[in-house]
GROMACS .gro file of C-alpha atoms in nm:
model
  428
    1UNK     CA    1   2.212   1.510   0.333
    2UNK     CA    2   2.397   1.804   0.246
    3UNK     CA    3   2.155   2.140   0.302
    4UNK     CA    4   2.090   2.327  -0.013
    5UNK     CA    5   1.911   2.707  -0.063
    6UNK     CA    6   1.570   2.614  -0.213
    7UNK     CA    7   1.544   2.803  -0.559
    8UNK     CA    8   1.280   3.040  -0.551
    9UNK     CA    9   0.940   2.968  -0.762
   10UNK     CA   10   1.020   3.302  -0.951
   11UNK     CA   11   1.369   3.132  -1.082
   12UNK     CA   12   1.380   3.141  -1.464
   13UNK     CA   13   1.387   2.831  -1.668
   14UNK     CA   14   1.645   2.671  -1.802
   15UNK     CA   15   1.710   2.693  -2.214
   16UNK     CA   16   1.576   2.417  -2.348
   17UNK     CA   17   1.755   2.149  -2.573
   18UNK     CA   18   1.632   2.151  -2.955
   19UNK     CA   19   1.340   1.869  -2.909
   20UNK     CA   20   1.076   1.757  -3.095
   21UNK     CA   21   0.903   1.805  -2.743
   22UNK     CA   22   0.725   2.110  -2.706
   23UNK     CA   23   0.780   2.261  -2.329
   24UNK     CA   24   0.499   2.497  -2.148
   25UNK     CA   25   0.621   2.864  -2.149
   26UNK     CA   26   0.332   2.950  -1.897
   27UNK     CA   27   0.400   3.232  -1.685
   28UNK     CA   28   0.365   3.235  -1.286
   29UNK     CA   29   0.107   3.295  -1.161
   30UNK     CA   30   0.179   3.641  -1.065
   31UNK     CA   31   0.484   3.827  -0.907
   32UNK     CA   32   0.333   3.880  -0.552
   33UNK     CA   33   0.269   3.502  -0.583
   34UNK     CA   34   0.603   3.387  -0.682
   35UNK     CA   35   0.745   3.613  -0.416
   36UNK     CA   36   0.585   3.427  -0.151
   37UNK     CA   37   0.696   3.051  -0.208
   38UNK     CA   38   1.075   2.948  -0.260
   39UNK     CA   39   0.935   2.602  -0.387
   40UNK     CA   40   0.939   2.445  -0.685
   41UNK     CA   41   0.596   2.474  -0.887
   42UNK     CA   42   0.434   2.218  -1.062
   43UNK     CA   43   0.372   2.139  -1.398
   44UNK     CA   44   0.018   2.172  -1.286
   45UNK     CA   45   0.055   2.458  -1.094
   46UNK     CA   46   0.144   2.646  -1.361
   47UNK     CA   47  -0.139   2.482  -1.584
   48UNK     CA   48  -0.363   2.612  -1.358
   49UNK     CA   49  -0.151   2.983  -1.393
   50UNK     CA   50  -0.229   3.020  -1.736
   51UNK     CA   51  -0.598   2.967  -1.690
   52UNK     CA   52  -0.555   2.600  -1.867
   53UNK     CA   53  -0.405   2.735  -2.165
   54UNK     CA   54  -0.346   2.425  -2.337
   55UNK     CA   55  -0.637   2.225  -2.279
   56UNK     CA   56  -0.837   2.545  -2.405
   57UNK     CA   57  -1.095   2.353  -2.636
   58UNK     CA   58  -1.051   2.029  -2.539
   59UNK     CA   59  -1.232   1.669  -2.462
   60UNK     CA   60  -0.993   1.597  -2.185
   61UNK     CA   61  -0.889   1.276  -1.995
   62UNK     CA   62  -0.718   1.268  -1.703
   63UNK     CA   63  -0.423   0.962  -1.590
   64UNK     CA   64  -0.320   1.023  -1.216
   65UNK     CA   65  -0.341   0.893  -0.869
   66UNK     CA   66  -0.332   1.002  -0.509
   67UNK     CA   67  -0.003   1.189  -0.612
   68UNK     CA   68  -0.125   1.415  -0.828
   69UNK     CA   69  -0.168   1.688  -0.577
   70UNK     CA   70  -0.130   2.088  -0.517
   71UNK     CA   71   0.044   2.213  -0.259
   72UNK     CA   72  -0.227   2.215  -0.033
   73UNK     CA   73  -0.314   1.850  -0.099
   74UNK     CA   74  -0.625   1.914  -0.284
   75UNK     CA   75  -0.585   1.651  -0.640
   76UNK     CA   76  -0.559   1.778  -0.967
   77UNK     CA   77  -0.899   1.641  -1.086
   78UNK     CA   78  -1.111   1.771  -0.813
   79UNK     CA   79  -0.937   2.127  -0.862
   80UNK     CA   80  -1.037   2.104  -1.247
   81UNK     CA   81  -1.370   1.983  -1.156
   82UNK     CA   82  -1.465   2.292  -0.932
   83UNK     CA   83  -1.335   2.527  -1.171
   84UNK     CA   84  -1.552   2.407  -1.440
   85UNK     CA   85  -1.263   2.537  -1.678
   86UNK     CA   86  -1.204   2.180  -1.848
   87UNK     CA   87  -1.388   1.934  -2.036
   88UNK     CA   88  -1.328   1.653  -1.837
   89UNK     CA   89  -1.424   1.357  -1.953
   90UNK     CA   90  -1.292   1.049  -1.777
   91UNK     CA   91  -1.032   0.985  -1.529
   92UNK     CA   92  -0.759   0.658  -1.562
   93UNK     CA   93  -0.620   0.509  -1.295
   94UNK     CA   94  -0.274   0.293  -1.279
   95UNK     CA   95  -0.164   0.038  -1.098
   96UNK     CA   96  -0.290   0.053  -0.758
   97UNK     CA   97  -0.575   0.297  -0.894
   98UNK     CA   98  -0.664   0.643  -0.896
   99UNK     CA   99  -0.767   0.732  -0.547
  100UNK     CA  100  -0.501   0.465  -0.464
  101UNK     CA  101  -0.702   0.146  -0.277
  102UNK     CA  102  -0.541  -0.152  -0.456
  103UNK     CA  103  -0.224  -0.349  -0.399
  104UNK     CA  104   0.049  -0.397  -0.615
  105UNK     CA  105   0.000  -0.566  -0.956
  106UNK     CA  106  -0.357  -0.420  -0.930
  107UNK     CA  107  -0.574  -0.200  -1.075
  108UNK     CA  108  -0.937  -0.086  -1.031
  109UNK     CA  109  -1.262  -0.223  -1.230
  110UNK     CA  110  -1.448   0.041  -1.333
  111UNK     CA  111  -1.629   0.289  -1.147
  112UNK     CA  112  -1.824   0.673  -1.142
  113UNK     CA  113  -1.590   0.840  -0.907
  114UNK     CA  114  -1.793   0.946  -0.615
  115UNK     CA  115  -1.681   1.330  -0.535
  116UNK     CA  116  -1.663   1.458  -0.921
  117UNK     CA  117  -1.945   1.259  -1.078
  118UNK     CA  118  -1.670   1.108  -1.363
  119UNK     CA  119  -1.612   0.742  -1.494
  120UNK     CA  120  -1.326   0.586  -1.392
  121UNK     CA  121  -1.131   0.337  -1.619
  122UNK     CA  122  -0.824   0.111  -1.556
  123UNK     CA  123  -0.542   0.203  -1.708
  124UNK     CA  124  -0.311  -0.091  -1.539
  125UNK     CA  125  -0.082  -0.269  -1.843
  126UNK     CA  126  -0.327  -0.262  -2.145
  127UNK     CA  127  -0.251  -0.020  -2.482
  128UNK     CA  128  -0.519  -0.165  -2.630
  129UNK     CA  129  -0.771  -0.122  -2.341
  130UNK     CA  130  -0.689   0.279  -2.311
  131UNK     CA  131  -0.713   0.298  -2.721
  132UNK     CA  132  -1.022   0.203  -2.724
  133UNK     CA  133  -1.124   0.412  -2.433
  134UNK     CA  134  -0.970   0.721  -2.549
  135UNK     CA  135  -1.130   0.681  -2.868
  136UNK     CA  136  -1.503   0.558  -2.753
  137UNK     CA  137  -1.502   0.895  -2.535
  138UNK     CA  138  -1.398   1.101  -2.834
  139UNK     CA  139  -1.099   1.241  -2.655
  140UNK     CA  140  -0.854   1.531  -2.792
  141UNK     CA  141  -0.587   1.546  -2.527
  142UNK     CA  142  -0.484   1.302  -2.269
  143UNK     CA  143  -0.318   1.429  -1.927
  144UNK     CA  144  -0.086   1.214  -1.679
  145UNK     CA  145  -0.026   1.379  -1.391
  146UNK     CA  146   0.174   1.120  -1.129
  147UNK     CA  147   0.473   1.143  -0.886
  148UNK     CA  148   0.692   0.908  -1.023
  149UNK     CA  149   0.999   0.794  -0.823
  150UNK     CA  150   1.251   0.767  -1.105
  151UNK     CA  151   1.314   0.328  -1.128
  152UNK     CA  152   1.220   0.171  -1.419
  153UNK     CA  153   1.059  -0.112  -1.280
  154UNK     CA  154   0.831   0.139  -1.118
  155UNK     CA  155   0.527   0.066  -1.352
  156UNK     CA  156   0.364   0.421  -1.385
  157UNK     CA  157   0.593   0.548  -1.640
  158UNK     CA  158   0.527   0.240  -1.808
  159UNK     CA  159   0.157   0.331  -1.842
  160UNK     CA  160   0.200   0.622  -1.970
  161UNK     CA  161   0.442   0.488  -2.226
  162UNK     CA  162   0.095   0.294  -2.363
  163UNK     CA  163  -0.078   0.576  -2.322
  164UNK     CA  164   0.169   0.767  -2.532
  165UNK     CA  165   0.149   0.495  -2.812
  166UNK     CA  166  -0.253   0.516  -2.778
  167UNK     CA  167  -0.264   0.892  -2.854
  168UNK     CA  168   0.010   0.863  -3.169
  169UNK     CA  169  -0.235   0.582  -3.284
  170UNK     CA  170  -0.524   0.810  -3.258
  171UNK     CA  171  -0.324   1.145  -3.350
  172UNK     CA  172  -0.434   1.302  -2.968
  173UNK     CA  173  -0.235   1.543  -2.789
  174UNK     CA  174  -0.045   1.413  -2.514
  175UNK     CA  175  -0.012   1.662  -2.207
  176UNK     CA  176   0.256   1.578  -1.913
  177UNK     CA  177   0.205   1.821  -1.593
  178UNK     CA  178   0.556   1.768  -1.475
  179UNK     CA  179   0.705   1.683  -1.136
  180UNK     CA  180   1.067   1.644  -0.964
  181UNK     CA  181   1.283   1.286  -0.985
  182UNK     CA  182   1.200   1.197  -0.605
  183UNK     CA  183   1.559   1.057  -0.624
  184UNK     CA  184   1.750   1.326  -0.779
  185UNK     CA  185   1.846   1.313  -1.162
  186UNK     CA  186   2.147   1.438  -1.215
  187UNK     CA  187   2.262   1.127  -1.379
  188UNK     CA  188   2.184   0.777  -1.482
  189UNK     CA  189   2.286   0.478  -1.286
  190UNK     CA  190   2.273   0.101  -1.319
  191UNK     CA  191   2.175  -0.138  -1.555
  192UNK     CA  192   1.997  -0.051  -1.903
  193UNK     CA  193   1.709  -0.344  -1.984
  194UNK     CA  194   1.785  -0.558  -2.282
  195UNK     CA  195   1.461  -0.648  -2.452
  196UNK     CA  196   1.427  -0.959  -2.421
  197UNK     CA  197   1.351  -0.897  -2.073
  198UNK     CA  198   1.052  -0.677  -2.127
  199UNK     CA  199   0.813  -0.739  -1.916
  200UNK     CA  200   0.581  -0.436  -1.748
  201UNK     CA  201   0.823  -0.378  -1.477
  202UNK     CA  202   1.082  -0.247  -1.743
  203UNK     CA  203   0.946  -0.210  -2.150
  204UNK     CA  204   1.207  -0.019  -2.321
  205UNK     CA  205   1.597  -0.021  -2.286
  206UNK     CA  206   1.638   0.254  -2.028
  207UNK     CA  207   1.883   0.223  -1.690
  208UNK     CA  208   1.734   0.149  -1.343
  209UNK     CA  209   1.758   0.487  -1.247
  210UNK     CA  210   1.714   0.656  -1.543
  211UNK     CA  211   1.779   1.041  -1.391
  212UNK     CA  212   1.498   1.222  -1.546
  213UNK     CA  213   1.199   1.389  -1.481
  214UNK     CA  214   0.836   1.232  -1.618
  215UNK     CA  215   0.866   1.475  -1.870
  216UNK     CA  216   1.173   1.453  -1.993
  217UNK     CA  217   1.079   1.073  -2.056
  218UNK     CA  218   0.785   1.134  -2.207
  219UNK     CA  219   0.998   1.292  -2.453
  220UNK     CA  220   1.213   1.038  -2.501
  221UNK     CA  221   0.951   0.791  -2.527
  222UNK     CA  222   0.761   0.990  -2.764
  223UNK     CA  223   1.089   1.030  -2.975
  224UNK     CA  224   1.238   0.737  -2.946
  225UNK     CA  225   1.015   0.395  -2.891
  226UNK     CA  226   0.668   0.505  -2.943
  227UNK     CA  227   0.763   0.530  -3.338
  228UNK     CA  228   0.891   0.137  -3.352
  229UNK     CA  229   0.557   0.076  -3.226
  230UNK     CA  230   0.348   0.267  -3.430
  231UNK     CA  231   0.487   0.289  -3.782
  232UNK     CA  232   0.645   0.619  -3.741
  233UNK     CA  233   0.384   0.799  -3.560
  234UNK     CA  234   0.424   1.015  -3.300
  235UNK     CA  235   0.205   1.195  -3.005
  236UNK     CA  236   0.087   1.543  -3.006
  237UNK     CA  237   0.319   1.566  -2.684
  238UNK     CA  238   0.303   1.883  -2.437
  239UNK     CA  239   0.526   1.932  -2.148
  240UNK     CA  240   0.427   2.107  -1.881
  241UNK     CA  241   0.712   2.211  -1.768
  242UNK     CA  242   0.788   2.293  -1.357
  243UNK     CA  243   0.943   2.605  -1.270
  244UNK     CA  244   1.219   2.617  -0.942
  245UNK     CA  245   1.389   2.291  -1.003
  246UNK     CA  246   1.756   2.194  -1.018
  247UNK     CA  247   1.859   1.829  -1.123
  248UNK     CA  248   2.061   1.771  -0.830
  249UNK     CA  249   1.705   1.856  -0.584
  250UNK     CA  250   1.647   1.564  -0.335
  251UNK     CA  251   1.236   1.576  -0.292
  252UNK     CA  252   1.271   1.742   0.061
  253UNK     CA  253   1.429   2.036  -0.111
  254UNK     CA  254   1.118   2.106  -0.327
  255UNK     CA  255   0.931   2.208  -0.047
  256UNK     CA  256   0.635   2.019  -0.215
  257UNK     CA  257   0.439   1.744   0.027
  258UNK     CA  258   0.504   1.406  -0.001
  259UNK     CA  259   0.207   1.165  -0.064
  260UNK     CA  260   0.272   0.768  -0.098
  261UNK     CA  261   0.268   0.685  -0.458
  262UNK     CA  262   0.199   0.320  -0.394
  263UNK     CA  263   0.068   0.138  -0.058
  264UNK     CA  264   0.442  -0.012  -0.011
  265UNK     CA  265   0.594   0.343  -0.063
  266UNK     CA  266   0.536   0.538   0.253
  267UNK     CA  267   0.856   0.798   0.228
  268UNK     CA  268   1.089   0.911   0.036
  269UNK     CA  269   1.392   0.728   0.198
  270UNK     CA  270   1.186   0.399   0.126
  271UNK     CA  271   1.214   0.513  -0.247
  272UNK     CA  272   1.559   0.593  -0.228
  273UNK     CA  273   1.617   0.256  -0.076
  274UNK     CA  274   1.402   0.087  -0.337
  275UNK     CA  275   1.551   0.126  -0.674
  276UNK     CA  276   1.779  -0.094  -0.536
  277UNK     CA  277   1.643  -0.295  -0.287
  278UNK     CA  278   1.310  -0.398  -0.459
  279UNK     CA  279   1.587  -0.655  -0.617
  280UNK     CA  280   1.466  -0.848  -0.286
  281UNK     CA  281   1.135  -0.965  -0.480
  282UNK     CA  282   1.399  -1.154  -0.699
  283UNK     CA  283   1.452  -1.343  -0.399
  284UNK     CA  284   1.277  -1.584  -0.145
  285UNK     CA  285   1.364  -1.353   0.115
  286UNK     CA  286   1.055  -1.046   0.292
  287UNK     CA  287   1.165  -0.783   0.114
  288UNK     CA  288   0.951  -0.614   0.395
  289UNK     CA  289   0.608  -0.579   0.263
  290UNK     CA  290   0.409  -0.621   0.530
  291UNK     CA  291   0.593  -0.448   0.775
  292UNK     CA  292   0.628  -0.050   0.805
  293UNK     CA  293   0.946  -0.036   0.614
  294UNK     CA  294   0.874  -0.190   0.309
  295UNK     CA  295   1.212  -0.229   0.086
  296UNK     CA  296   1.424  -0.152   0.378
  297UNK     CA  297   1.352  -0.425   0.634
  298UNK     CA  298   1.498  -0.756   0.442
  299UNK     CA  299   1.495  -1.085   0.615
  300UNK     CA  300   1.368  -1.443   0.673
  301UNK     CA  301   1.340  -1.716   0.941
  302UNK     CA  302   1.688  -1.844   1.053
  303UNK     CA  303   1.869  -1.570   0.959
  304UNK     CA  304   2.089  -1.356   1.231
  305UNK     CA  305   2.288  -1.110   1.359
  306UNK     CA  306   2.610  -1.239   1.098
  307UNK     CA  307   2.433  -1.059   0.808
  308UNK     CA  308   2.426  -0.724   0.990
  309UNK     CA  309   2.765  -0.748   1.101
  310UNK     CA  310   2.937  -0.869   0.789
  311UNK     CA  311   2.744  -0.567   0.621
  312UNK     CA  312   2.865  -0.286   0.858
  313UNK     CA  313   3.187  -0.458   0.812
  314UNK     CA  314   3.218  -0.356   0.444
  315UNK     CA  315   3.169   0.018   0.623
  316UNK     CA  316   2.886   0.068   0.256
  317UNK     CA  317   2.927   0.450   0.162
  318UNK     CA  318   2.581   0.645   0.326
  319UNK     CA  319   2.460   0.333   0.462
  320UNK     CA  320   2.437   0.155   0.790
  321UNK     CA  321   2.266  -0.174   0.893
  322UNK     CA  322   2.088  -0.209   1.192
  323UNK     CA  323   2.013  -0.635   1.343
  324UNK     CA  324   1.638  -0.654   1.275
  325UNK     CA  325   1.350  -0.895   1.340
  326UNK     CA  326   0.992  -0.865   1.184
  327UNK     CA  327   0.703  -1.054   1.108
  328UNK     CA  328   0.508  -0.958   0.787
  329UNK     CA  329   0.152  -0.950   0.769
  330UNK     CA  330   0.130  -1.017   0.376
  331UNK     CA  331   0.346  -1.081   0.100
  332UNK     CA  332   0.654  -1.365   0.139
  333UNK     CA  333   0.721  -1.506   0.460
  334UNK     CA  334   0.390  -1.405   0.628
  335UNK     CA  335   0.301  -1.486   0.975
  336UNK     CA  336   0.686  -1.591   1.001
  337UNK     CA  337   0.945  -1.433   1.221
  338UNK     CA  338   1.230  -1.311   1.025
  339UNK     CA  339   1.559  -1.213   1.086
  340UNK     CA  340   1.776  -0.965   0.871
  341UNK     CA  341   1.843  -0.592   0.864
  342UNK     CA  342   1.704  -0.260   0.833
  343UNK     CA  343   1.874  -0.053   0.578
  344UNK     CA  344   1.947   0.311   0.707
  345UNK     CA  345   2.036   0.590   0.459
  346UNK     CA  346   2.301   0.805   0.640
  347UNK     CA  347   2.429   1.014   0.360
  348UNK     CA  348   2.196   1.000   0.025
  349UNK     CA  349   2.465   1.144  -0.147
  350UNK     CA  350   2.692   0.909  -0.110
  351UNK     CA  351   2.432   0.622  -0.107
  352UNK     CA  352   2.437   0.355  -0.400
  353UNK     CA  353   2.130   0.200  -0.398
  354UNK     CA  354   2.229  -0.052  -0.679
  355UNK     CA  355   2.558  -0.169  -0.550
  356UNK     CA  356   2.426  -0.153  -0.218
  357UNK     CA  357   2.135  -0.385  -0.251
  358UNK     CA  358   2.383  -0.632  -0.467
  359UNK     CA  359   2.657  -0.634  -0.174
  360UNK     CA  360   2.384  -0.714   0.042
  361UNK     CA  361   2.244  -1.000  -0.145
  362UNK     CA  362   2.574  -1.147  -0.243
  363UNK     CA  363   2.640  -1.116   0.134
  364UNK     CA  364   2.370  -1.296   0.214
  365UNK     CA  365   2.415  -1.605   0.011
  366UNK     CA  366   2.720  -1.651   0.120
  367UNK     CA  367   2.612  -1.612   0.487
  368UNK     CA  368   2.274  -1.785   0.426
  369UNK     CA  369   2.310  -2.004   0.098
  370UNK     CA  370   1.962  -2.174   0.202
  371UNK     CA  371   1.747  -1.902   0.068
  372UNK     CA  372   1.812  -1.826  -0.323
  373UNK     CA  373   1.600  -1.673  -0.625
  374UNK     CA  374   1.186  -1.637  -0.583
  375UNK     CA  375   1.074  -1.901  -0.793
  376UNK     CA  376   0.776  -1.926  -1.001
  377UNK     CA  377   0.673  -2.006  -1.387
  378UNK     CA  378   0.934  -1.931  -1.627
  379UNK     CA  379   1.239  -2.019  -1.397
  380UNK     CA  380   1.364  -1.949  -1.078
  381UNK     CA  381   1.590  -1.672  -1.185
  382UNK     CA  382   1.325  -1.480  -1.384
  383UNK     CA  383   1.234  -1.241  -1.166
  384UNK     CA  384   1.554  -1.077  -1.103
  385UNK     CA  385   1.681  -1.067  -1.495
  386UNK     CA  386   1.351  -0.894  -1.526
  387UNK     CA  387   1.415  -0.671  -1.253
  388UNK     CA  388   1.792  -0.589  -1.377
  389UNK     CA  389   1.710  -0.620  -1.761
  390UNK     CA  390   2.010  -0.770  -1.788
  391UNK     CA  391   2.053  -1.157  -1.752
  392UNK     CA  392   2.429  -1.136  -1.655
  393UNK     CA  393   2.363  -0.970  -1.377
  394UNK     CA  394   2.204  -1.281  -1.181
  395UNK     CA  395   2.475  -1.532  -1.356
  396UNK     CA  396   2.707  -1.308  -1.192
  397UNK     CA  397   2.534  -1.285  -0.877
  398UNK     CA  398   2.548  -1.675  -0.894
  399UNK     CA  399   2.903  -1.715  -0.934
  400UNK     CA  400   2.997  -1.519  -0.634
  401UNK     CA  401   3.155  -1.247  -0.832
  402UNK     CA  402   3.305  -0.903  -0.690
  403UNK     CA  403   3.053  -0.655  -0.685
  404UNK     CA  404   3.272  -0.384  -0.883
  405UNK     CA  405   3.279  -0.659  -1.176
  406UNK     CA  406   2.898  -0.684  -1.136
  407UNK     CA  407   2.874  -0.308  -1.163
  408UNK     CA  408   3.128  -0.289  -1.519
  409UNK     CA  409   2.892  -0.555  -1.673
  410UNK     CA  410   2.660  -0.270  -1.779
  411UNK     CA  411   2.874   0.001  -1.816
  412UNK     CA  412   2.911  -0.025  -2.179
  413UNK     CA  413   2.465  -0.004  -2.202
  414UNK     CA  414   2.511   0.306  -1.921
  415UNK     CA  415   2.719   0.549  -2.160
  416UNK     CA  416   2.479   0.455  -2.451
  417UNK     CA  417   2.205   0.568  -2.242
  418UNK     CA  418   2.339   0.859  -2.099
  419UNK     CA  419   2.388   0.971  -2.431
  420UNK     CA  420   2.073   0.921  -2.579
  421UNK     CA  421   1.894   1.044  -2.220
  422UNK     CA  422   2.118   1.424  -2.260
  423UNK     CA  423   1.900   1.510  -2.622
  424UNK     CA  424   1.555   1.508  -2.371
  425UNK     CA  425   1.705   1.728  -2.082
  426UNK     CA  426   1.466   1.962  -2.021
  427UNK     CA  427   1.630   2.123  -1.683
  428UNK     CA  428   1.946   2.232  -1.582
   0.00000   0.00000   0.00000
């Protein structure tokens, strides 16, 4: 990785695009305290600044997980709690929960949190469930603070996409408490769901990396979908905003800690690996949950060192492959030795996650034709046209085609994207 100068947390914000979005124009917190941290601050951070400015009068409830953190790793909810400056009212967790104990495609039941004394709902893949929540507790203004990783099928933007359609229903305000694009966003990559793939791993039509900041979605979202839904309405929606960030920031430039956003996500490089590589769960293949590298050790009995080398072969830009054998504890093929590959991230800037994990599956079939799509109800294929969004993707996986001709398939989507994913820019 290329080193950068971090910006200082004093750095002015960018001009903002003409939005219906309404972007935080909190101060720092202080000169002497700017001074003192070349960081980015959060959108939380600066929340906290302006003595909780916009939540000033309100019933509040709170969407977040073990992510939302400050800098010294205290969370956002048990920082509000001490301060006694907000009405909280009730904290909602996502997938995997709010203080984070589930596995994937799980929630938690309900539950008075322990350390702050409030109920905790689930907010896990139900718009109906948080309306009537939000609305039982008498809310005014719901908050989602999480680290998101910036992949679609990455289902925490997706909840607060139903929480954003709640609110509009309900005519609440909608605050975001922004944080950085752990992989970078200064652009959009890869395919762009088509809808009749929706699914809770991808709702809307946006790419697989869709290059933007929680906020900046949340716009987009708010603008763009949450009307089709709702008969026009719109949230009350308040950004946030971060101060010290550039688009083209990798996380370890932020100087902000890392915490795991999901059991299977342990570092960053795993998330850099994984909007690309979670296309493993398409097939019968470990995609290596269960192991310690989760979406970077691939494998499964019988296969060998010919994967590795044909990989290395294709010399990959800002990746290497390294022979590996595993045996995962959970998850497909557990208790089984497996053969495959670790994927190491040499140069993220070069690095192609998309084409990278496609190369490597159409490798393997060709290599190791006896192990083909997950199946389950609703077809054997389903899981990766979900995954993709875009069913052409697998038929052209299928056929054996050249990876470049996989990649123009969803060009034509990309630009359309891009375009409509410049209006919501917040940063520069």
């Amino acid at each position: 990785m290329r080193r950068r100068d971090l910006l200082t947390a004093s750095a002015a914000l960018a001009a903002t695009p003409a939005l219906a979005t309404r972007a935080s124009a909190a101060a720092p917190d202080g000169k002497a305290e700017a001074g003192r941290h070349a960081r980015v601050r959060t959108g939380f951070e600066r929340l906290r600044a302006s003595g909780y400015a916009s939540l000033a009068g309100q019933r509040v409830g709170v969407i977040s997980n073990p992510t939302g953190v400050t800098p010294d790793l205290g969370h956002i909810v048990d920082v509000m709690a001490a301060d006694g400056k907000v009405d909280m009212v009730a904290v909602f967790g996502p997938e995997h929960g709010f203080r984070g104990i589930s596995q994937a495609g799980e929630g938690e039941d309900f539950y008075i949190d322990a350390k702050t004394g409030l109920p905790v709902y689930n907010a896990y893949n139900s718009s109906t469930t948080m309306a009537g929540h939000f609305s039982e507790l008498n809310l005014d203004t719901v908050v989602f603070d999480i680290q998101e990783i910036g992949a679609r099928f990455y289902t925490y933007i997706w909840t607060m996409y139903l929480a954003l359609e709640a609110a509009a229903e309900l005519g609440l305000r909608f605050v975001v408490l922004d944080r950085p694009n752990v992989l970078s966003a200064q652009d959009a990559h890869g395919p762009v769901l088509h809808p009749e793939h929706s699914t809770f791993v991808g709702l809307k039509p946006i790419a697989q990396q869709y290059g933007m900041t929680v906020g900046e979605l949340a716009g987009l979202f708010n603008d763009t979908f949450v009307p089709e839904a709702t008969g026009g309405k719109r949230a009350d929606l308040h950004v946030e905003r971060m101060s010290g960030w550039k688009r083209r920031m990798r996380y370890s430039e932020t100087g902000l800690p890392w915490v795991p956003p999901s059991p299977n996500m342990p570092t960053v490089a795993t998330a850099e690996a994984y909007v690309g590589t979670c296309y493993f769960e398409a097939t019968a293949l470990s995609e290596g949950r269960g192991t310690t590298l989760p979406f970077q050790m691939v494998g499964a009995p019988g296969i060998d060192h010919r994967w590795q080398e044909a990989l290395n072969a294709l010399d990959l830009p800002g990746a290497r492959f390294r022979e590996a054998y595993f045996n995962p504890t959970f998850s497909k093929q557990a208790g089984k030795t497996c053969g495959g590959v670790e994927l190491q991230i040499t140069d993220v800037d070069r690095f192609d996650p998309i084409r990278t994990a496609l190369v490597m599956i159409l490798e393997q079939r060709r290599l190791f034709p006896q192990y083909g799509w997950r199946s389950q109800d609703g077809g054997s294929a389903y899981w990766l046209d979900k995954l993709s969004g875009n069913r052409e993707v697998r038929l052209a996986v299928e056929a054996g085609a050249p990876v470049d001709d996989i990649v123009a398939l969803w060009q034509d989507d990309l630009a359309a994207f891009r375009t409509r994913r410049a209006r919501h820019l917040l940063y520069s």
